[in-house]
């Protein structure tokens, strides 16, 4: 496939994923005082699995940690999950400065994800009584895939880190979708337009902050983890996911990698794409 054809297909996939109207949640709750510190909740629309209380899926949206991309673009995917019987929580978090293209805010972005995960069980009990917070799967797309892997590794962080937790998060597993999972490889490949280096504060802070934010350096987690990756992904190439899986194996942990042929970056969260059904199945396997 020529570069022009690949780029055209990627553009068509992105257009399709962003063509769906945002889906309003059933409830929204704050986990902090900042306007971006909120979680949208979608009640399960049908029964899933063997019955009983619905598993919870915490969704972290992508967008290279940049301000123009918020949780609204992933709300059709959240609704897709709810229609398949999951109780869904879609968390917002602080991203790059308002109106600009800088990726992330250090340390605010990571502060928020840690706080959202910590607040989730109580909010689920309050707002989704038909859900079981003990069966929670964490998922995220692209930069959100990074945040999902990172949130599941907080117990591996140095004890002096402000995000360190004494025990692993109470998760059934993580399903990371085209995640920015290995910062060294993603930076080398300029994934998402240099977003990794921007998140860490540029050249001045990259080496200093990488050990606290790079999932490939925070292993093993002891939490069941699956990566779903399109082989034709131009935004976050397949090599990034494979490098993370290799790092996990070297740390003594097996990470599942589901590679999808002829699939790029955005079909994984596009309810109109076959790849989205694969993602739901991967989540279901961990949730039940």
PDB file of C-alpha atoms in Angstrom:
ATOM      1  CA  UNK A   1       0.000   0.000   0.000  1.00  0.00           C
ATOM      2  CA  UNK A   2       1.384   3.407  -0.932  1.00  0.00           C
ATOM      3  CA  UNK A   3       1.778   6.170   1.621  1.00  0.00           C
ATOM      4  CA  UNK A   4      -0.965   8.197  -0.069  1.00  0.00           C
ATOM      5  CA  UNK A   5      -3.425   5.307   0.032  1.00  0.00           C
ATOM      6  CA  UNK A   6      -2.600   4.561   3.677  1.00  0.00           C
ATOM      7  CA  UNK A   7      -3.055   8.207   4.609  1.00  0.00           C
ATOM      8  CA  UNK A   8      -6.366   8.376   2.778  1.00  0.00           C
ATOM      9  CA  UNK A   9      -7.639   5.291   4.579  1.00  0.00           C
ATOM     10  CA  UNK A  10      -6.536   6.674   7.937  1.00  0.00           C
ATOM     11  CA  UNK A  11      -8.348   9.931   7.199  1.00  0.00           C
ATOM     12  CA  UNK A  12     -11.526   8.043   6.294  1.00  0.00           C
ATOM     13  CA  UNK A  13     -11.329   6.026   9.500  1.00  0.00           C
ATOM     14  CA  UNK A  14     -10.906   9.174  11.582  1.00  0.00           C
ATOM     15  CA  UNK A  15     -13.827  10.848   9.803  1.00  0.00           C
ATOM     16  CA  UNK A  16     -16.056   7.863  10.528  1.00  0.00           C
ATOM     17  CA  UNK A  17     -15.100   7.737  14.209  1.00  0.00           C
ATOM     18  CA  UNK A  18     -15.832  11.436  14.654  1.00  0.00           C
ATOM     19  CA  UNK A  19     -19.064  11.370  12.629  1.00  0.00           C
ATOM     20  CA  UNK A  20     -21.203  10.105  15.507  1.00  0.00           C
ATOM     21  CA  UNK A  21     -23.110  12.624  17.579  1.00  0.00           C
ATOM     22  CA  UNK A  22     -22.010  12.843  21.214  1.00  0.00           C
ATOM     23  CA  UNK A  23     -24.155  10.731  23.539  1.00  0.00           C
ATOM     24  CA  UNK A  24     -25.302  12.390  26.751  1.00  0.00           C
ATOM     25  CA  UNK A  25     -24.572  10.428  29.932  1.00  0.00           C
ATOM     26  CA  UNK A  26     -27.154   9.326  32.450  1.00  0.00           C
ATOM     27  CA  UNK A  27     -25.284  11.156  35.209  1.00  0.00           C
ATOM     28  CA  UNK A  28     -22.137  13.194  35.761  1.00  0.00           C
ATOM     29  CA  UNK A  29     -20.220  13.546  39.018  1.00  0.00           C
ATOM     30  CA  UNK A  30     -17.171  15.504  40.087  1.00  0.00           C
ATOM     31  CA  UNK A  31     -14.088  13.896  41.586  1.00  0.00           C
ATOM     32  CA  UNK A  32     -12.385  17.246  42.245  1.00  0.00           C
ATOM     33  CA  UNK A  33     -12.876  21.002  42.084  1.00  0.00           C
ATOM     34  CA  UNK A  34     -11.559  21.688  38.572  1.00  0.00           C
ATOM     35  CA  UNK A  35     -14.170  21.744  35.760  1.00  0.00           C
ATOM     36  CA  UNK A  36     -12.327  18.908  34.012  1.00  0.00           C
ATOM     37  CA  UNK A  37     -12.397  16.680  37.083  1.00  0.00           C
ATOM     38  CA  UNK A  38     -15.653  14.929  36.232  1.00  0.00           C
ATOM     39  CA  UNK A  39     -16.843  11.454  35.271  1.00  0.00           C
ATOM     40  CA  UNK A  40     -19.805  10.687  33.007  1.00  0.00           C
ATOM     41  CA  UNK A  41     -21.817   7.589  33.845  1.00  0.00           C
ATOM     42  CA  UNK A  42     -23.796   5.408  31.436  1.00  0.00           C
ATOM     43  CA  UNK A  43     -26.143   2.817  32.891  1.00  0.00           C
ATOM     44  CA  UNK A  44     -26.185  -0.625  31.257  1.00  0.00           C
ATOM     45  CA  UNK A  45     -28.855  -0.801  28.552  1.00  0.00           C
ATOM     46  CA  UNK A  46     -29.025  -4.601  28.442  1.00  0.00           C
ATOM     47  CA  UNK A  47     -27.789  -7.657  30.257  1.00  0.00           C
ATOM     48  CA  UNK A  48     -24.256  -8.859  29.593  1.00  0.00           C
ATOM     49  CA  UNK A  49     -22.512 -12.087  30.475  1.00  0.00           C
ATOM     50  CA  UNK A  50     -23.955 -14.579  32.955  1.00  0.00           C
ATOM     51  CA  UNK A  51     -26.209 -12.097  34.720  1.00  0.00           C
ATOM     52  CA  UNK A  52     -25.971 -10.373  38.068  1.00  0.00           C
ATOM     53  CA  UNK A  53     -24.667  -6.858  38.643  1.00  0.00           C
ATOM     54  CA  UNK A  54     -23.031  -5.296  35.594  1.00  0.00           C
ATOM     55  CA  UNK A  55     -19.264  -4.998  35.359  1.00  0.00           C
ATOM     56  CA  UNK A  56     -17.872  -1.463  35.315  1.00  0.00           C
ATOM     57  CA  UNK A  57     -15.742  -0.155  32.463  1.00  0.00           C
ATOM     58  CA  UNK A  58     -13.752   2.992  33.160  1.00  0.00           C
ATOM     59  CA  UNK A  59     -12.990   4.710  29.845  1.00  0.00           C
ATOM     60  CA  UNK A  60     -10.116   7.164  29.367  1.00  0.00           C
ATOM     61  CA  UNK A  61     -10.302   9.060  26.098  1.00  0.00           C
ATOM     62  CA  UNK A  62      -7.373   9.821  23.838  1.00  0.00           C
ATOM     63  CA  UNK A  63      -6.377  12.859  21.849  1.00  0.00           C
ATOM     64  CA  UNK A  64      -2.663  13.053  22.652  1.00  0.00           C
ATOM     65  CA  UNK A  65      -3.418  14.626  26.054  1.00  0.00           C
ATOM     66  CA  UNK A  66      -4.293  17.831  24.137  1.00  0.00           C
ATOM     67  CA  UNK A  67      -7.053  20.281  25.045  1.00  0.00           C
ATOM     68  CA  UNK A  68      -9.099  20.140  21.809  1.00  0.00           C
ATOM     69  CA  UNK A  69      -9.961  16.486  22.482  1.00  0.00           C
ATOM     70  CA  UNK A  70     -12.299  15.783  25.367  1.00  0.00           C
ATOM     71  CA  UNK A  71     -14.515  12.922  26.477  1.00  0.00           C
ATOM     72  CA  UNK A  72     -17.332  13.871  24.086  1.00  0.00           C
ATOM     73  CA  UNK A  73     -15.584  12.236  21.132  1.00  0.00           C
ATOM     74  CA  UNK A  74     -15.519   8.874  22.900  1.00  0.00           C
ATOM     75  CA  UNK A  75     -19.093   9.088  24.221  1.00  0.00           C
ATOM     76  CA  UNK A  76     -20.494   7.004  21.312  1.00  0.00           C
ATOM     77  CA  UNK A  77     -18.037   4.267  22.287  1.00  0.00           C
ATOM     78  CA  UNK A  78     -19.132   4.566  25.934  1.00  0.00           C
ATOM     79  CA  UNK A  79     -22.753   4.232  24.818  1.00  0.00           C
ATOM     80  CA  UNK A  80     -21.764   1.236  22.645  1.00  0.00           C
ATOM     81  CA  UNK A  81     -20.408  -0.471  25.758  1.00  0.00           C
ATOM     82  CA  UNK A  82     -23.515   0.411  27.796  1.00  0.00           C
ATOM     83  CA  UNK A  83     -25.748  -1.103  25.113  1.00  0.00           C
ATOM     84  CA  UNK A  84     -23.850  -4.342  25.547  1.00  0.00           C
ATOM     85  CA  UNK A  85     -24.568  -4.538  29.236  1.00  0.00           C
ATOM     86  CA  UNK A  86     -21.665  -2.745  30.861  1.00  0.00           C
ATOM     87  CA  UNK A  87     -21.897   0.063  33.384  1.00  0.00           C
ATOM     88  CA  UNK A  88     -19.627   2.719  31.930  1.00  0.00           C
ATOM     89  CA  UNK A  89     -17.704   5.558  33.532  1.00  0.00           C
ATOM     90  CA  UNK A  90     -15.975   7.998  31.167  1.00  0.00           C
ATOM     91  CA  UNK A  91     -13.474  10.198  32.959  1.00  0.00           C
ATOM     92  CA  UNK A  92     -12.344  13.648  31.945  1.00  0.00           C
ATOM     93  CA  UNK A  93      -8.944  14.986  32.980  1.00  0.00           C
ATOM     94  CA  UNK A  94      -6.853  18.089  32.494  1.00  0.00           C
ATOM     95  CA  UNK A  95      -5.056  18.206  29.197  1.00  0.00           C
ATOM     96  CA  UNK A  96      -2.746  20.663  27.434  1.00  0.00           C
ATOM     97  CA  UNK A  97      -3.316  24.384  27.884  1.00  0.00           C
ATOM     98  CA  UNK A  98      -6.641  25.738  26.679  1.00  0.00           C
ATOM     99  CA  UNK A  99      -6.733  26.403  22.966  1.00  0.00           C
ATOM    100  CA  UNK A 100      -3.201  25.277  22.185  1.00  0.00           C
ATOM    101  CA  UNK A 101      -1.638  22.094  20.870  1.00  0.00           C
ATOM    102  CA  UNK A 102       0.640  21.251  23.802  1.00  0.00           C
ATOM    103  CA  UNK A 103       0.189  17.705  25.058  1.00  0.00           C
ATOM    104  CA  UNK A 104      -0.775  17.295  28.686  1.00  0.00           C
ATOM    105  CA  UNK A 105      -0.169  19.215  31.878  1.00  0.00           C
ATOM    106  CA  UNK A 106       2.483  17.979  34.267  1.00  0.00           C
ATOM    107  CA  UNK A 107       1.614  16.863  36.883  1.00  0.00           C
ATOM    108  CA  UNK A 108      -2.075  17.717  36.562  1.00  0.00           C
ATOM    109  CA  UNK A 109      -2.976  15.093  33.954  1.00  0.00           C
ATOM    110  CA  UNK A 110      -1.631  12.249  36.068  1.00  0.00           C
ATOM    111  CA  UNK A 111      -3.029  13.791  39.257  1.00  0.00           C
ATOM    112  CA  UNK A 112      -6.484  13.665  37.740  1.00  0.00           C
ATOM    113  CA  UNK A 113      -6.358  10.090  36.483  1.00  0.00           C
ATOM    114  CA  UNK A 114      -5.145   8.850  39.858  1.00  0.00           C
ATOM    115  CA  UNK A 115      -7.888  10.804  41.633  1.00  0.00           C
ATOM    116  CA  UNK A 116     -10.589   9.587  39.244  1.00  0.00           C
ATOM    117  CA  UNK A 117      -9.639   5.951  39.748  1.00  0.00           C
ATOM    118  CA  UNK A 118      -9.584   6.378  43.520  1.00  0.00           C
ATOM    119  CA  UNK A 119     -13.003   8.070  43.533  1.00  0.00           C
ATOM    120  CA  UNK A 120     -14.652   5.604  41.157  1.00  0.00           C
ATOM    121  CA  UNK A 121     -15.914   2.862  43.526  1.00  0.00           C
ATOM    122  CA  UNK A 122     -17.863   5.252  45.742  1.00  0.00           C
ATOM    123  CA  UNK A 123     -19.330   7.120  42.763  1.00  0.00           C
ATOM    124  CA  UNK A 124     -20.401   3.869  41.112  1.00  0.00           C
ATOM    125  CA  UNK A 125     -22.175   2.740  44.273  1.00  0.00           C
ATOM    126  CA  UNK A 126     -24.001   6.079  44.408  1.00  0.00           C
ATOM    127  CA  UNK A 127     -24.906   6.552  40.749  1.00  0.00           C
ATOM    128  CA  UNK A 128     -24.974   3.046  39.245  1.00  0.00           C
ATOM    129  CA  UNK A 129     -26.541   0.781  41.880  1.00  0.00           C
ATOM    130  CA  UNK A 130     -26.978  -1.960  39.268  1.00  0.00           C
ATOM    131  CA  UNK A 131     -23.185  -2.181  38.828  1.00  0.00           C
ATOM    132  CA  UNK A 132     -20.501  -4.104  40.675  1.00  0.00           C
ATOM    133  CA  UNK A 133     -17.387  -1.939  41.246  1.00  0.00           C
ATOM    134  CA  UNK A 134     -15.490  -5.078  42.279  1.00  0.00           C
ATOM    135  CA  UNK A 135     -15.557  -6.102  38.607  1.00  0.00           C
ATOM    136  CA  UNK A 136     -13.953  -3.075  36.992  1.00  0.00           C
ATOM    137  CA  UNK A 137     -12.039  -3.092  33.724  1.00  0.00           C
ATOM    138  CA  UNK A 138      -9.961  -0.092  32.752  1.00  0.00           C
ATOM    139  CA  UNK A 139      -9.777   0.839  29.083  1.00  0.00           C
ATOM    140  CA  UNK A 140      -8.400   3.773  27.156  1.00  0.00           C
ATOM    141  CA  UNK A 141      -7.571   4.768  23.606  1.00  0.00           C
ATOM    142  CA  UNK A 142      -4.229   6.148  22.400  1.00  0.00           C
ATOM    143  CA  UNK A 143      -3.114   8.662  25.066  1.00  0.00           C
ATOM    144  CA  UNK A 144      -5.964   7.268  27.147  1.00  0.00           C
ATOM    145  CA  UNK A 145      -4.460   3.830  26.638  1.00  0.00           C
ATOM    146  CA  UNK A 146      -1.267   5.156  28.179  1.00  0.00           C
ATOM    147  CA  UNK A 147      -3.227   6.545  31.113  1.00  0.00           C
ATOM    148  CA  UNK A 148      -5.003   3.208  31.615  1.00  0.00           C
ATOM    149  CA  UNK A 149      -1.729   1.287  31.728  1.00  0.00           C
ATOM    150  CA  UNK A 150      -0.179   3.922  33.975  1.00  0.00           C
ATOM    151  CA  UNK A 151      -3.131   3.957  36.396  1.00  0.00           C
ATOM    152  CA  UNK A 152      -2.836   0.192  36.776  1.00  0.00           C
ATOM    153  CA  UNK A 153       0.855   0.483  37.645  1.00  0.00           C
ATOM    154  CA  UNK A 154       0.768   3.017  40.481  1.00  0.00           C
ATOM    155  CA  UNK A 155       1.793   0.407  43.036  1.00  0.00           C
ATOM    156  CA  UNK A 156       4.998  -0.073  41.030  1.00  0.00           C
ATOM    157  CA  UNK A 157       5.924   3.604  41.281  1.00  0.00           C
ATOM    158  CA  UNK A 158       8.652   4.588  43.757  1.00  0.00           C
ATOM    159  CA  UNK A 159       7.278   5.046  47.259  1.00  0.00           C
ATOM    160  CA  UNK A 160       8.126   8.743  47.154  1.00  0.00           C
ATOM    161  CA  UNK A 161       5.951   9.383  44.101  1.00  0.00           C
ATOM    162  CA  UNK A 162       2.783  11.384  44.821  1.00  0.00           C
ATOM    163  CA  UNK A 163       0.832   8.852  42.748  1.00  0.00           C
ATOM    164  CA  UNK A 164       2.169   5.753  44.480  1.00  0.00           C
ATOM    165  CA  UNK A 165      -0.383   3.363  45.951  1.00  0.00           C
ATOM    166  CA  UNK A 166       0.492   0.714  48.504  1.00  0.00           C
ATOM    167  CA  UNK A 167      -1.455  -2.013  46.726  1.00  0.00           C
ATOM    168  CA  UNK A 168      -2.557  -2.756  43.164  1.00  0.00           C
ATOM    169  CA  UNK A 169      -5.760  -1.150  41.936  1.00  0.00           C
ATOM    170  CA  UNK A 170      -8.834  -3.342  42.372  1.00  0.00           C
ATOM    171  CA  UNK A 171      -9.210  -4.113  38.680  1.00  0.00           C
ATOM    172  CA  UNK A 172     -10.246  -7.207  36.757  1.00  0.00           C
ATOM    173  CA  UNK A 173      -7.898  -6.035  34.051  1.00  0.00           C
ATOM    174  CA  UNK A 174      -6.839  -3.421  31.509  1.00  0.00           C
ATOM    175  CA  UNK A 175      -7.664  -3.304  27.808  1.00  0.00           C
ATOM    176  CA  UNK A 176      -5.461  -0.652  26.219  1.00  0.00           C
ATOM    177  CA  UNK A 177      -6.408   0.405  22.688  1.00  0.00           C
ATOM    178  CA  UNK A 178      -3.550   1.544  20.440  1.00  0.00           C
ATOM    179  CA  UNK A 179      -1.841   2.785  23.600  1.00  0.00           C
ATOM    180  CA  UNK A 180       1.159   5.076  23.825  1.00  0.00           C
ATOM    181  CA  UNK A 181       2.629   2.313  25.942  1.00  0.00           C
ATOM    182  CA  UNK A 182       6.386   2.715  25.550  1.00  0.00           C
ATOM    183  CA  UNK A 183       7.623   6.290  25.697  1.00  0.00           C
ATOM    184  CA  UNK A 184      11.070   5.651  24.260  1.00  0.00           C
ATOM    185  CA  UNK A 185       9.696   3.971  21.136  1.00  0.00           C
ATOM    186  CA  UNK A 186       6.764   6.374  20.779  1.00  0.00           C
ATOM    187  CA  UNK A 187       9.111   9.351  21.071  1.00  0.00           C
ATOM    188  CA  UNK A 188      11.498   7.891  18.508  1.00  0.00           C
ATOM    189  CA  UNK A 189       8.607   7.342  16.077  1.00  0.00           C
ATOM    190  CA  UNK A 190       7.138  10.802  16.801  1.00  0.00           C
ATOM    191  CA  UNK A 191       3.797   9.253  17.743  1.00  0.00           C
ATOM    192  CA  UNK A 192       0.954  11.782  17.770  1.00  0.00           C
ATOM    193  CA  UNK A 193       3.203  14.630  16.727  1.00  0.00           C
ATOM    194  CA  UNK A 194       5.748  14.522  19.526  1.00  0.00           C
ATOM    195  CA  UNK A 195       3.120  14.290  22.248  1.00  0.00           C
ATOM    196  CA  UNK A 196       5.221  12.175  24.614  1.00  0.00           C
ATOM    197  CA  UNK A 197       8.048  14.696  24.876  1.00  0.00           C
ATOM    198  CA  UNK A 198       5.526  17.499  25.348  1.00  0.00           C
ATOM    199  CA  UNK A 199       3.712  15.636  28.131  1.00  0.00           C
ATOM    200  CA  UNK A 200       6.953  15.252  30.056  1.00  0.00           C
ATOM    201  CA  UNK A 201       7.856  18.909  29.694  1.00  0.00           C
ATOM    202  CA  UNK A 202      10.258  18.805  26.752  1.00  0.00           C
ATOM    203  CA  UNK A 203      13.935  17.937  26.525  1.00  0.00           C
ATOM    204  CA  UNK A 204      14.698  19.538  29.884  1.00  0.00           C
ATOM    205  CA  UNK A 205      12.511  17.130  31.869  1.00  0.00           C
ATOM    206  CA  UNK A 206      12.169  14.052  29.652  1.00  0.00           C
ATOM    207  CA  UNK A 207      14.743  11.794  31.302  1.00  0.00           C
ATOM    208  CA  UNK A 208      13.853  12.961  34.819  1.00  0.00           C
ATOM    209  CA  UNK A 209      10.108  12.338  34.466  1.00  0.00           C
ATOM    210  CA  UNK A 210      10.033   9.300  32.211  1.00  0.00           C
ATOM    211  CA  UNK A 211      10.479   6.753  35.060  1.00  0.00           C
ATOM    212  CA  UNK A 212       7.318   8.099  36.718  1.00  0.00           C
ATOM    213  CA  UNK A 213       5.094   8.085  33.634  1.00  0.00           C
ATOM    214  CA  UNK A 214       6.294   5.467  31.139  1.00  0.00           C
ATOM    215  CA  UNK A 215       4.250   2.240  31.425  1.00  0.00           C
ATOM    216  CA  UNK A 216       7.074   0.216  29.865  1.00  0.00           C
ATOM    217  CA  UNK A 217       9.211   1.080  32.892  1.00  0.00           C
ATOM    218  CA  UNK A 218       6.489   0.233  35.424  1.00  0.00           C
ATOM    219  CA  UNK A 219       6.353  -3.540  35.182  1.00  0.00           C
ATOM    220  CA  UNK A 220       5.259  -6.074  36.214  1.00  0.00           C
ATOM    221  CA  UNK A 221       1.855  -4.896  37.422  1.00  0.00           C
ATOM    222  CA  UNK A 222       0.291  -8.261  38.273  1.00  0.00           C
ATOM    223  CA  UNK A 223      -2.926  -7.073  36.608  1.00  0.00           C
ATOM    224  CA  UNK A 224      -4.320  -8.864  33.558  1.00  0.00           C
ATOM    225  CA  UNK A 225      -3.580  -6.688  30.538  1.00  0.00           C
ATOM    226  CA  UNK A 226      -4.522  -6.870  26.876  1.00  0.00           C
ATOM    227  CA  UNK A 227      -3.460  -4.501  24.112  1.00  0.00           C
ATOM    228  CA  UNK A 228      -5.611  -4.125  21.000  1.00  0.00           C
ATOM    229  CA  UNK A 229      -3.713  -2.663  18.070  1.00  0.00           C
ATOM    230  CA  UNK A 230      -4.418  -2.053  14.407  1.00  0.00           C
ATOM    231  CA  UNK A 231      -1.572  -3.139  12.163  1.00  0.00           C
ATOM    232  CA  UNK A 232      -2.246  -0.165   9.866  1.00  0.00           C
ATOM    233  CA  UNK A 233      -2.126   2.439  12.658  1.00  0.00           C
ATOM    234  CA  UNK A 234      -0.204   5.524  11.508  1.00  0.00           C
ATOM    235  CA  UNK A 235      -0.749   7.572  14.674  1.00  0.00           C
ATOM    236  CA  UNK A 236       0.585   5.077  17.221  1.00  0.00           C
ATOM    237  CA  UNK A 237       2.429   2.401  15.235  1.00  0.00           C
ATOM    238  CA  UNK A 238       2.277  -1.267  16.104  1.00  0.00           C
ATOM    239  CA  UNK A 239       5.918  -1.192  17.256  1.00  0.00           C
ATOM    240  CA  UNK A 240       4.898   0.792  20.356  1.00  0.00           C
ATOM    241  CA  UNK A 241       2.527  -1.919  21.610  1.00  0.00           C
ATOM    242  CA  UNK A 242       4.958  -4.689  20.741  1.00  0.00           C
ATOM    243  CA  UNK A 243       7.765  -2.985  22.642  1.00  0.00           C
ATOM    244  CA  UNK A 244       5.576  -2.749  25.751  1.00  0.00           C
ATOM    245  CA  UNK A 245       4.654  -6.423  25.486  1.00  0.00           C
ATOM    246  CA  UNK A 246       8.343  -7.299  25.138  1.00  0.00           C
ATOM    247  CA  UNK A 247       9.198  -5.235  28.217  1.00  0.00           C
ATOM    248  CA  UNK A 248       6.452  -7.007  30.155  1.00  0.00           C
ATOM    249  CA  UNK A 249       7.788 -10.409  29.108  1.00  0.00           C
ATOM    250  CA  UNK A 250      11.279  -9.453  30.261  1.00  0.00           C
ATOM    251  CA  UNK A 251       9.735  -8.476  33.605  1.00  0.00           C
ATOM    252  CA  UNK A 252       8.092 -11.894  33.868  1.00  0.00           C
ATOM    253  CA  UNK A 253       4.591 -10.856  32.871  1.00  0.00           C
ATOM    254  CA  UNK A 254       2.545 -11.985  29.896  1.00  0.00           C
ATOM    255  CA  UNK A 255       0.552  -9.265  28.164  1.00  0.00           C
ATOM    256  CA  UNK A 256      -1.960 -10.189  25.507  1.00  0.00           C
ATOM    257  CA  UNK A 257      -1.661  -8.399  22.165  1.00  0.00           C
ATOM    258  CA  UNK A 258      -4.529  -8.576  19.688  1.00  0.00           C
ATOM    259  CA  UNK A 259      -3.398  -7.319  16.287  1.00  0.00           C
ATOM    260  CA  UNK A 260      -6.082  -6.397  13.750  1.00  0.00           C
ATOM    261  CA  UNK A 261      -5.303  -6.564  10.047  1.00  0.00           C
ATOM    262  CA  UNK A 262      -6.138  -3.580   7.841  1.00  0.00           C
ATOM    263  CA  UNK A 263      -7.185  -1.522  10.864  1.00  0.00           C
ATOM    264  CA  UNK A 264      -5.811   1.890  11.743  1.00  0.00           C
ATOM    265  CA  UNK A 265      -6.030   4.068  14.827  1.00  0.00           C
ATOM    266  CA  UNK A 266      -9.679   5.072  15.141  1.00  0.00           C
ATOM    267  CA  UNK A 267     -11.822   1.999  14.307  1.00  0.00           C
ATOM    268  CA  UNK A 268     -11.105   0.659  17.804  1.00  0.00           C
ATOM    269  CA  UNK A 269     -13.508   3.264  19.251  1.00  0.00           C
ATOM    270  CA  UNK A 270     -15.846   3.593  16.251  1.00  0.00           C
ATOM    271  CA  UNK A 271     -19.177   1.836  16.863  1.00  0.00           C
ATOM    272  CA  UNK A 272     -19.605   1.535  13.090  1.00  0.00           C
ATOM    273  CA  UNK A 273     -16.397  -0.490  12.719  1.00  0.00           C
ATOM    274  CA  UNK A 274     -15.972  -4.228  13.158  1.00  0.00           C
ATOM    275  CA  UNK A 275     -12.872  -3.572  15.280  1.00  0.00           C
ATOM    276  CA  UNK A 276     -15.043  -2.023  17.981  1.00  0.00           C
ATOM    277  CA  UNK A 277     -16.849  -5.335  18.487  1.00  0.00           C
ATOM    278  CA  UNK A 278     -13.474  -7.025  18.972  1.00  0.00           C
ATOM    279  CA  UNK A 279     -12.656  -4.489  21.677  1.00  0.00           C
ATOM    280  CA  UNK A 280     -15.924  -5.232  23.485  1.00  0.00           C
ATOM    281  CA  UNK A 281     -15.156  -8.939  23.433  1.00  0.00           C
ATOM    282  CA  UNK A 282     -11.710  -8.356  24.923  1.00  0.00           C
ATOM    283  CA  UNK A 283     -13.269  -6.297  27.699  1.00  0.00           C
ATOM    284  CA  UNK A 284     -15.924  -8.939  28.329  1.00  0.00           C
ATOM    285  CA  UNK A 285     -13.314 -11.661  28.691  1.00  0.00           C
ATOM    286  CA  UNK A 286     -11.725  -9.790  31.591  1.00  0.00           C
ATOM    287  CA  UNK A 287     -14.930  -8.426  33.117  1.00  0.00           C
ATOM    288  CA  UNK A 288     -16.559 -11.823  33.637  1.00  0.00           C
TER     289      UNK A 288
END
